[in-house]
């Protein structure tokens, strides 16, 4: 397996032989790549086509979905939940648990009569 990776152009470094600088660089590189992929995913969701309620229901009932369909479904769900335009920032906030926090804040305000 390692020989195949080398043939594909990858550099193999034994973890025991790697310096702290090399290990740190690899970790930072992986983190950066992960952040770029996540940012692209949030953007793809925000850029997805809008769905009608009927289209959303059909998609929710469907078992196997394409990536595009998953993005469309997520956008439709976010749009209905927050009732605002879906942006990459909204997708990220929702992933971070923003909606329950908003609901708690609204509940607290109603409890104190605001």
Short mmCIF file of N, CA and C in Angstrom, two decimals:
data_model
loop_
_atom_site.label_atom_id
_atom_site.label_comp_id
_atom_site.label_asym_id
_atom_site.label_seq_id
_atom_site.Cartn_x
_atom_site.Cartn_y
_atom_site.Cartn_z
N UNK A 1 0.82 -1.19 0.00
CA UNK A 1 0.00 0.00 0.00
C UNK A 1 0.87 1.26 0.00
N UNK A 2 1.90 1.29 0.83
CA UNK A 2 2.78 2.46 0.87
C UNK A 2 3.47 2.68 -0.47
N UNK A 3 3.85 1.58 -1.12
CA UNK A 3 4.51 1.70 -2.42
C UNK A 3 3.58 2.37 -3.42
N UNK A 4 2.30 2.05 -3.36
CA UNK A 4 1.33 2.67 -4.26
C UNK A 4 1.20 4.16 -4.01
N UNK A 5 1.25 4.55 -2.74
CA UNK A 5 1.18 5.98 -2.42
C UNK A 5 2.41 6.72 -2.93
N UNK A 6 3.57 6.09 -2.77
CA UNK A 6 4.82 6.70 -3.27
C UNK A 6 4.75 6.85 -4.78
N UNK A 7 4.23 5.83 -5.47
CA UNK A 7 4.08 5.90 -6.93
C UNK A 7 3.15 7.04 -7.33
N UNK A 8 2.17 7.32 -6.50
CA UNK A 8 1.22 8.41 -6.79
C UNK A 8 1.78 9.78 -6.44
N UNK A 9 3.02 9.81 -5.92
CA UNK A 9 3.67 11.09 -5.65
C UNK A 9 3.63 11.54 -4.20
N UNK A 10 3.09 10.71 -3.32
CA UNK A 10 3.05 11.08 -1.91
C UNK A 10 4.41 10.85 -1.26
N UNK A 11 4.72 11.66 -0.27
CA UNK A 11 5.94 11.48 0.52
C UNK A 11 5.55 10.79 1.81
N UNK A 12 6.20 9.68 2.10
CA UNK A 12 5.91 8.91 3.30
C UNK A 12 6.94 9.26 4.36
N UNK A 13 6.46 9.65 5.54
CA UNK A 13 7.35 9.99 6.65
C UNK A 13 6.98 9.09 7.82
N UNK A 14 7.96 8.39 8.36
CA UNK A 14 7.73 7.57 9.55
C UNK A 14 7.45 8.51 10.72
N UNK A 15 6.34 8.30 11.38
CA UNK A 15 5.93 9.20 12.47
C UNK A 15 6.98 9.26 13.57
N UNK A 16 7.67 8.15 13.81
CA UNK A 16 8.71 8.15 14.85
C UNK A 16 9.90 9.01 14.45
N UNK A 17 10.15 9.12 13.15
CA UNK A 17 11.30 9.88 12.65
C UNK A 17 10.97 11.36 12.39
N UNK A 18 9.71 11.71 12.41
CA UNK A 18 9.31 13.08 12.09
C UNK A 18 9.65 14.03 13.24
N UNK A 19 10.15 15.18 12.88
CA UNK A 19 10.45 16.19 13.90
C UNK A 19 9.14 16.86 14.34
N UNK A 20 9.21 17.57 15.44
CA UNK A 20 8.03 18.30 15.92
C UNK A 20 7.59 19.34 14.89
N UNK A 21 8.56 19.96 14.21
CA UNK A 21 8.24 20.95 13.18
C UNK A 21 7.47 20.31 12.03
N UNK A 22 7.95 19.12 11.59
CA UNK A 22 7.27 18.42 10.49
C UNK A 22 5.87 18.00 10.92
N UNK A 23 5.75 17.46 12.12
CA UNK A 23 4.44 17.03 12.62
C UNK A 23 3.49 18.22 12.71
N UNK A 24 4.00 19.33 13.23
CA UNK A 24 3.18 20.53 13.35
C UNK A 24 2.73 21.05 12.00
N UNK A 25 3.64 21.00 11.01
CA UNK A 25 3.31 21.47 9.67
C UNK A 25 2.23 20.59 9.04
N UNK A 26 2.32 19.29 9.26
CA UNK A 26 1.32 18.37 8.72
C UNK A 26 -0.04 18.65 9.37
N UNK A 27 -0.04 18.81 10.67
CA UNK A 27 -1.29 19.08 11.39
C UNK A 27 -1.92 20.38 10.90
N UNK A 28 -1.12 21.42 10.75
CA UNK A 28 -1.63 22.71 10.26
C UNK A 28 -2.17 22.59 8.84
N UNK A 29 -1.48 21.81 8.01
CA UNK A 29 -1.92 21.61 6.64
C UNK A 29 -3.27 20.89 6.59
N UNK A 30 -3.43 19.88 7.43
CA UNK A 30 -4.69 19.14 7.48
C UNK A 30 -5.81 20.04 8.00
N UNK A 31 -5.53 20.84 9.02
CA UNK A 31 -6.54 21.77 9.54
C UNK A 31 -6.97 22.77 8.48
N UNK A 32 -6.00 23.31 7.74
CA UNK A 32 -6.31 24.29 6.69
C UNK A 32 -7.17 23.66 5.60
N UNK A 33 -6.82 22.44 5.20
CA UNK A 33 -7.60 21.75 4.17
C UNK A 33 -9.02 21.48 4.66
N UNK A 34 -9.14 21.08 5.91
CA UNK A 34 -10.46 20.81 6.49
C UNK A 34 -11.31 22.08 6.52
N UNK A 35 -10.72 23.19 6.91
CA UNK A 35 -11.44 24.46 6.95
C UNK A 35 -11.88 24.89 5.55
N UNK A 36 -11.02 24.69 4.56
CA UNK A 36 -11.37 25.05 3.18
C UNK A 36 -12.54 24.20 2.69
N UNK A 37 -12.50 22.90 2.98
CA UNK A 37 -13.59 22.02 2.56
C UNK A 37 -14.90 22.41 3.24
N UNK A 38 -14.84 22.73 4.52
CA UNK A 38 -16.04 23.12 5.25
C UNK A 38 -16.61 24.44 4.71
N UNK A 39 -15.75 25.40 4.44
CA UNK A 39 -16.18 26.67 3.88
C UNK A 39 -16.86 26.46 2.53
N UNK A 40 -16.28 25.60 1.71
CA UNK A 40 -16.86 25.29 0.39
C UNK A 40 -18.21 24.60 0.55
N UNK A 41 -18.34 23.72 1.53
CA UNK A 41 -19.60 23.03 1.78
C UNK A 41 -20.68 24.02 2.21
N UNK A 42 -20.35 24.93 3.11
CA UNK A 42 -21.31 25.95 3.55
C UNK A 42 -21.75 26.83 2.38
N UNK A 43 -20.81 27.19 1.52
CA UNK A 43 -21.12 28.01 0.35
C UNK A 43 -22.02 27.24 -0.62
N UNK A 44 -21.73 25.95 -0.82
CA UNK A 44 -22.53 25.14 -1.74
C UNK A 44 -23.97 25.02 -1.24
N UNK A 45 -24.15 24.89 0.05
CA UNK A 45 -25.51 24.83 0.61
C UNK A 45 -26.23 26.15 0.37
N UNK A 46 -25.56 27.25 0.66
CA UNK A 46 -26.17 28.57 0.47
C UNK A 46 -26.50 28.85 -1.00
N UNK A 47 -25.69 28.33 -1.90
CA UNK A 47 -25.88 28.56 -3.34
C UNK A 47 -26.88 27.60 -3.98
N UNK A 48 -27.36 26.61 -3.24
CA UNK A 48 -28.27 25.61 -3.80
C UNK A 48 -29.59 26.24 -4.22
N UNK A 49 -30.27 25.56 -5.13
CA UNK A 49 -31.57 26.01 -5.59
C UNK A 49 -32.59 25.95 -4.46
N UNK A 50 -33.55 26.87 -4.50
CA UNK A 50 -34.66 26.87 -3.54
C UNK A 50 -35.60 25.71 -3.88
N UNK A 51 -36.23 25.14 -2.87
CA UNK A 51 -37.19 24.07 -3.08
C UNK A 51 -38.57 24.51 -2.60
N UNK A 52 -39.59 24.07 -3.31
CA UNK A 52 -40.95 24.29 -2.85
C UNK A 52 -41.22 23.31 -1.71
N UNK A 53 -42.26 23.55 -0.93
CA UNK A 53 -42.59 22.60 0.14
C UNK A 53 -42.81 21.18 -0.38
N UNK A 54 -43.42 21.06 -1.56
CA UNK A 54 -43.65 19.74 -2.15
C UNK A 54 -42.33 19.08 -2.53
N UNK A 55 -41.43 19.85 -3.14
CA UNK A 55 -40.12 19.30 -3.52
C UNK A 55 -39.32 18.88 -2.29
N UNK A 56 -39.41 19.66 -1.23
CA UNK A 56 -38.71 19.31 0.01
C UNK A 56 -39.25 18.01 0.57
N UNK A 57 -40.56 17.87 0.60
CA UNK A 57 -41.18 16.64 1.13
C UNK A 57 -40.72 15.43 0.33
N UNK A 58 -40.70 15.54 -1.00
CA UNK A 58 -40.25 14.43 -1.84
C UNK A 58 -38.80 14.08 -1.53
N UNK A 59 -37.99 15.09 -1.36
CA UNK A 59 -36.57 14.87 -1.08
C UNK A 59 -36.38 14.25 0.31
N UNK A 60 -37.17 14.68 1.27
CA UNK A 60 -37.06 14.11 2.62
C UNK A 60 -37.44 12.63 2.63
N UNK A 61 -38.37 12.25 1.76
CA UNK A 61 -38.81 10.86 1.70
C UNK A 61 -37.86 9.97 0.89
N UNK A 62 -36.97 10.59 0.17
CA UNK A 62 -36.04 9.85 -0.69
C UNK A 62 -34.87 9.33 0.15
N UNK A 63 -34.52 8.07 -0.05
CA UNK A 63 -33.43 7.48 0.75
C UNK A 63 -32.05 7.85 0.22
N UNK A 64 -31.82 7.63 -1.05
CA UNK A 64 -30.51 7.91 -1.65
C UNK A 64 -30.57 9.28 -2.32
N UNK A 65 -29.68 10.17 -1.88
CA UNK A 65 -29.66 11.53 -2.42
C UNK A 65 -28.28 11.86 -2.95
N UNK A 66 -28.26 12.68 -3.98
CA UNK A 66 -26.99 13.19 -4.49
C UNK A 66 -26.51 14.29 -3.54
N UNK A 67 -25.28 14.68 -3.71
CA UNK A 67 -24.74 15.77 -2.90
C UNK A 67 -25.55 17.05 -3.13
N UNK A 68 -25.90 17.31 -4.38
CA UNK A 68 -26.70 18.49 -4.71
C UNK A 68 -28.05 18.44 -4.01
N UNK A 69 -28.68 17.28 -4.00
CA UNK A 69 -29.97 17.15 -3.33
C UNK A 69 -29.85 17.33 -1.82
N UNK A 70 -28.77 16.82 -1.23
CA UNK A 70 -28.55 17.03 0.21
C UNK A 70 -28.37 18.51 0.52
N UNK A 71 -27.64 19.21 -0.36
CA UNK A 71 -27.46 20.65 -0.18
C UNK A 71 -28.80 21.38 -0.28
N UNK A 72 -29.61 21.01 -1.28
CA UNK A 72 -30.91 21.65 -1.45
C UNK A 72 -31.81 21.41 -0.24
N UNK A 73 -31.80 20.19 0.26
CA UNK A 73 -32.62 19.86 1.42
C UNK A 73 -32.18 20.66 2.64
N UNK A 74 -30.88 20.72 2.86
CA UNK A 74 -30.37 21.47 4.02
C UNK A 74 -30.74 22.94 3.91
N UNK A 75 -30.58 23.51 2.70
CA UNK A 75 -30.92 24.92 2.51
C UNK A 75 -32.41 25.16 2.80
N UNK A 76 -33.25 24.27 2.28
CA UNK A 76 -34.69 24.43 2.49
C UNK A 76 -35.04 24.34 3.98
N UNK A 77 -34.41 23.41 4.68
CA UNK A 77 -34.68 23.27 6.11
C UNK A 77 -34.23 24.51 6.88
N UNK A 78 -33.06 25.02 6.53
CA UNK A 78 -32.56 26.23 7.20
C UNK A 78 -33.44 27.43 6.90
N UNK A 79 -33.87 27.55 5.65
CA UNK A 79 -34.71 28.66 5.24
C UNK A 79 -36.03 28.66 6.01
N UNK A 80 -36.60 27.48 6.21
CA UNK A 80 -37.86 27.38 6.93
C UNK A 80 -37.66 27.58 8.43
N UNK A 81 -36.54 27.09 8.95
CA UNK A 81 -36.28 27.22 10.39
C UNK A 81 -36.06 28.67 10.81
N UNK A 82 -35.22 29.37 10.06
CA UNK A 82 -34.84 30.73 10.45
C UNK A 82 -35.67 31.82 9.78
N UNK A 83 -36.32 31.47 8.66
CA UNK A 83 -37.13 32.41 7.89
C UNK A 83 -36.34 33.62 7.42
N UNK A 84 -35.09 33.38 7.04
CA UNK A 84 -34.23 34.40 6.43
C UNK A 84 -33.45 33.75 5.31
N UNK A 85 -32.78 34.57 4.49
CA UNK A 85 -31.95 34.03 3.42
C UNK A 85 -30.83 33.18 4.01
N UNK A 86 -30.56 32.07 3.35
CA UNK A 86 -29.50 31.17 3.81
C UNK A 86 -28.17 31.65 3.25
N UNK A 87 -27.24 31.91 4.14
CA UNK A 87 -25.89 32.33 3.78
C UNK A 87 -24.91 31.30 4.34
N UNK A 88 -23.67 31.31 3.84
CA UNK A 88 -22.67 30.41 4.42
C UNK A 88 -22.51 30.63 5.93
N UNK A 89 -22.62 31.87 6.36
CA UNK A 89 -22.50 32.18 7.79
C UNK A 89 -23.64 31.55 8.59
N UNK A 90 -24.85 31.57 8.04
CA UNK A 90 -25.99 30.95 8.72
C UNK A 90 -25.79 29.44 8.83
N UNK A 91 -25.30 28.81 7.77
CA UNK A 91 -25.05 27.37 7.80
C UNK A 91 -24.07 27.04 8.92
N UNK A 92 -23.01 27.81 9.01
CA UNK A 92 -21.99 27.58 10.05
C UNK A 92 -22.57 27.80 11.45
N UNK A 93 -23.34 28.86 11.61
CA UNK A 93 -23.95 29.13 12.92
C UNK A 93 -24.90 28.00 13.32
N UNK A 94 -25.67 27.50 12.36
CA UNK A 94 -26.57 26.40 12.66
C UNK A 94 -25.78 25.15 13.06
N UNK A 95 -24.70 24.89 12.37
CA UNK A 95 -23.84 23.75 12.72
C UNK A 95 -23.28 23.89 14.14
N UNK A 96 -23.10 25.13 14.57
CA UNK A 96 -22.57 25.40 15.91
C UNK A 96 -23.66 25.44 16.98
N UNK A 97 -24.90 25.10 16.60
CA UNK A 97 -25.98 25.04 17.59
C UNK A 97 -26.67 26.36 17.87
N UNK A 98 -26.73 27.21 16.87
CA UNK A 98 -27.30 28.54 17.04
C UNK A 98 -28.81 28.52 17.32
N UNK A 99 -29.55 27.64 16.64
CA UNK A 99 -31.01 27.65 16.75
C UNK A 99 -31.50 27.40 18.18
N UNK A 100 -31.00 26.37 18.87
CA UNK A 100 -31.44 26.18 20.26
C UNK A 100 -31.12 27.39 21.15
N UNK A 101 -29.99 28.03 20.88
CA UNK A 101 -29.63 29.23 21.65
C UNK A 101 -30.63 30.36 21.40
N UNK A 102 -31.03 30.52 20.14
CA UNK A 102 -32.02 31.55 19.81
C UNK A 102 -33.35 31.25 20.49
N UNK A 103 -33.74 29.99 20.49
CA UNK A 103 -35.01 29.61 21.11
C UNK A 103 -34.98 29.84 22.61
N UNK A 104 -33.84 29.51 23.24
CA UNK A 104 -33.72 29.75 24.68
C UNK A 104 -33.81 31.24 24.98
N UNK A 105 -33.16 32.05 24.16
CA UNK A 105 -33.22 33.49 24.36
C UNK A 105 -34.63 34.02 24.20
N UNK A 106 -35.36 33.51 23.21
CA UNK A 106 -36.74 33.93 23.00
C UNK A 106 -37.62 33.50 24.16
N UNK A 107 -37.39 32.31 24.68
CA UNK A 107 -38.17 31.81 25.81
C UNK A 107 -37.90 32.65 27.05
N UNK A 108 -36.65 32.97 27.29
CA UNK A 108 -36.31 33.79 28.45
C UNK A 108 -36.94 35.17 28.36
N UNK A 109 -36.92 35.75 27.16
CA UNK A 109 -37.52 37.08 26.99
C UNK A 109 -39.02 37.03 27.26
N UNK A 110 -39.68 35.98 26.78
CA UNK A 110 -41.13 35.89 27.00
C UNK A 110 -41.44 35.64 28.48
N UNK A 111 -40.54 34.96 29.18
CA UNK A 111 -40.75 34.71 30.61
C UNK A 111 -40.69 36.00 31.42
N UNK A 112 -39.84 36.93 30.98
CA UNK A 112 -39.71 38.18 31.74
C UNK A 112 -40.56 39.30 31.16
N UNK A 113 -41.33 38.98 30.13
CA UNK A 113 -42.25 39.94 29.57
C UNK A 113 -41.65 40.94 28.61
N UNK A 114 -40.54 40.59 27.98
CA UNK A 114 -39.90 41.51 27.03
C UNK A 114 -40.51 41.31 25.67
#
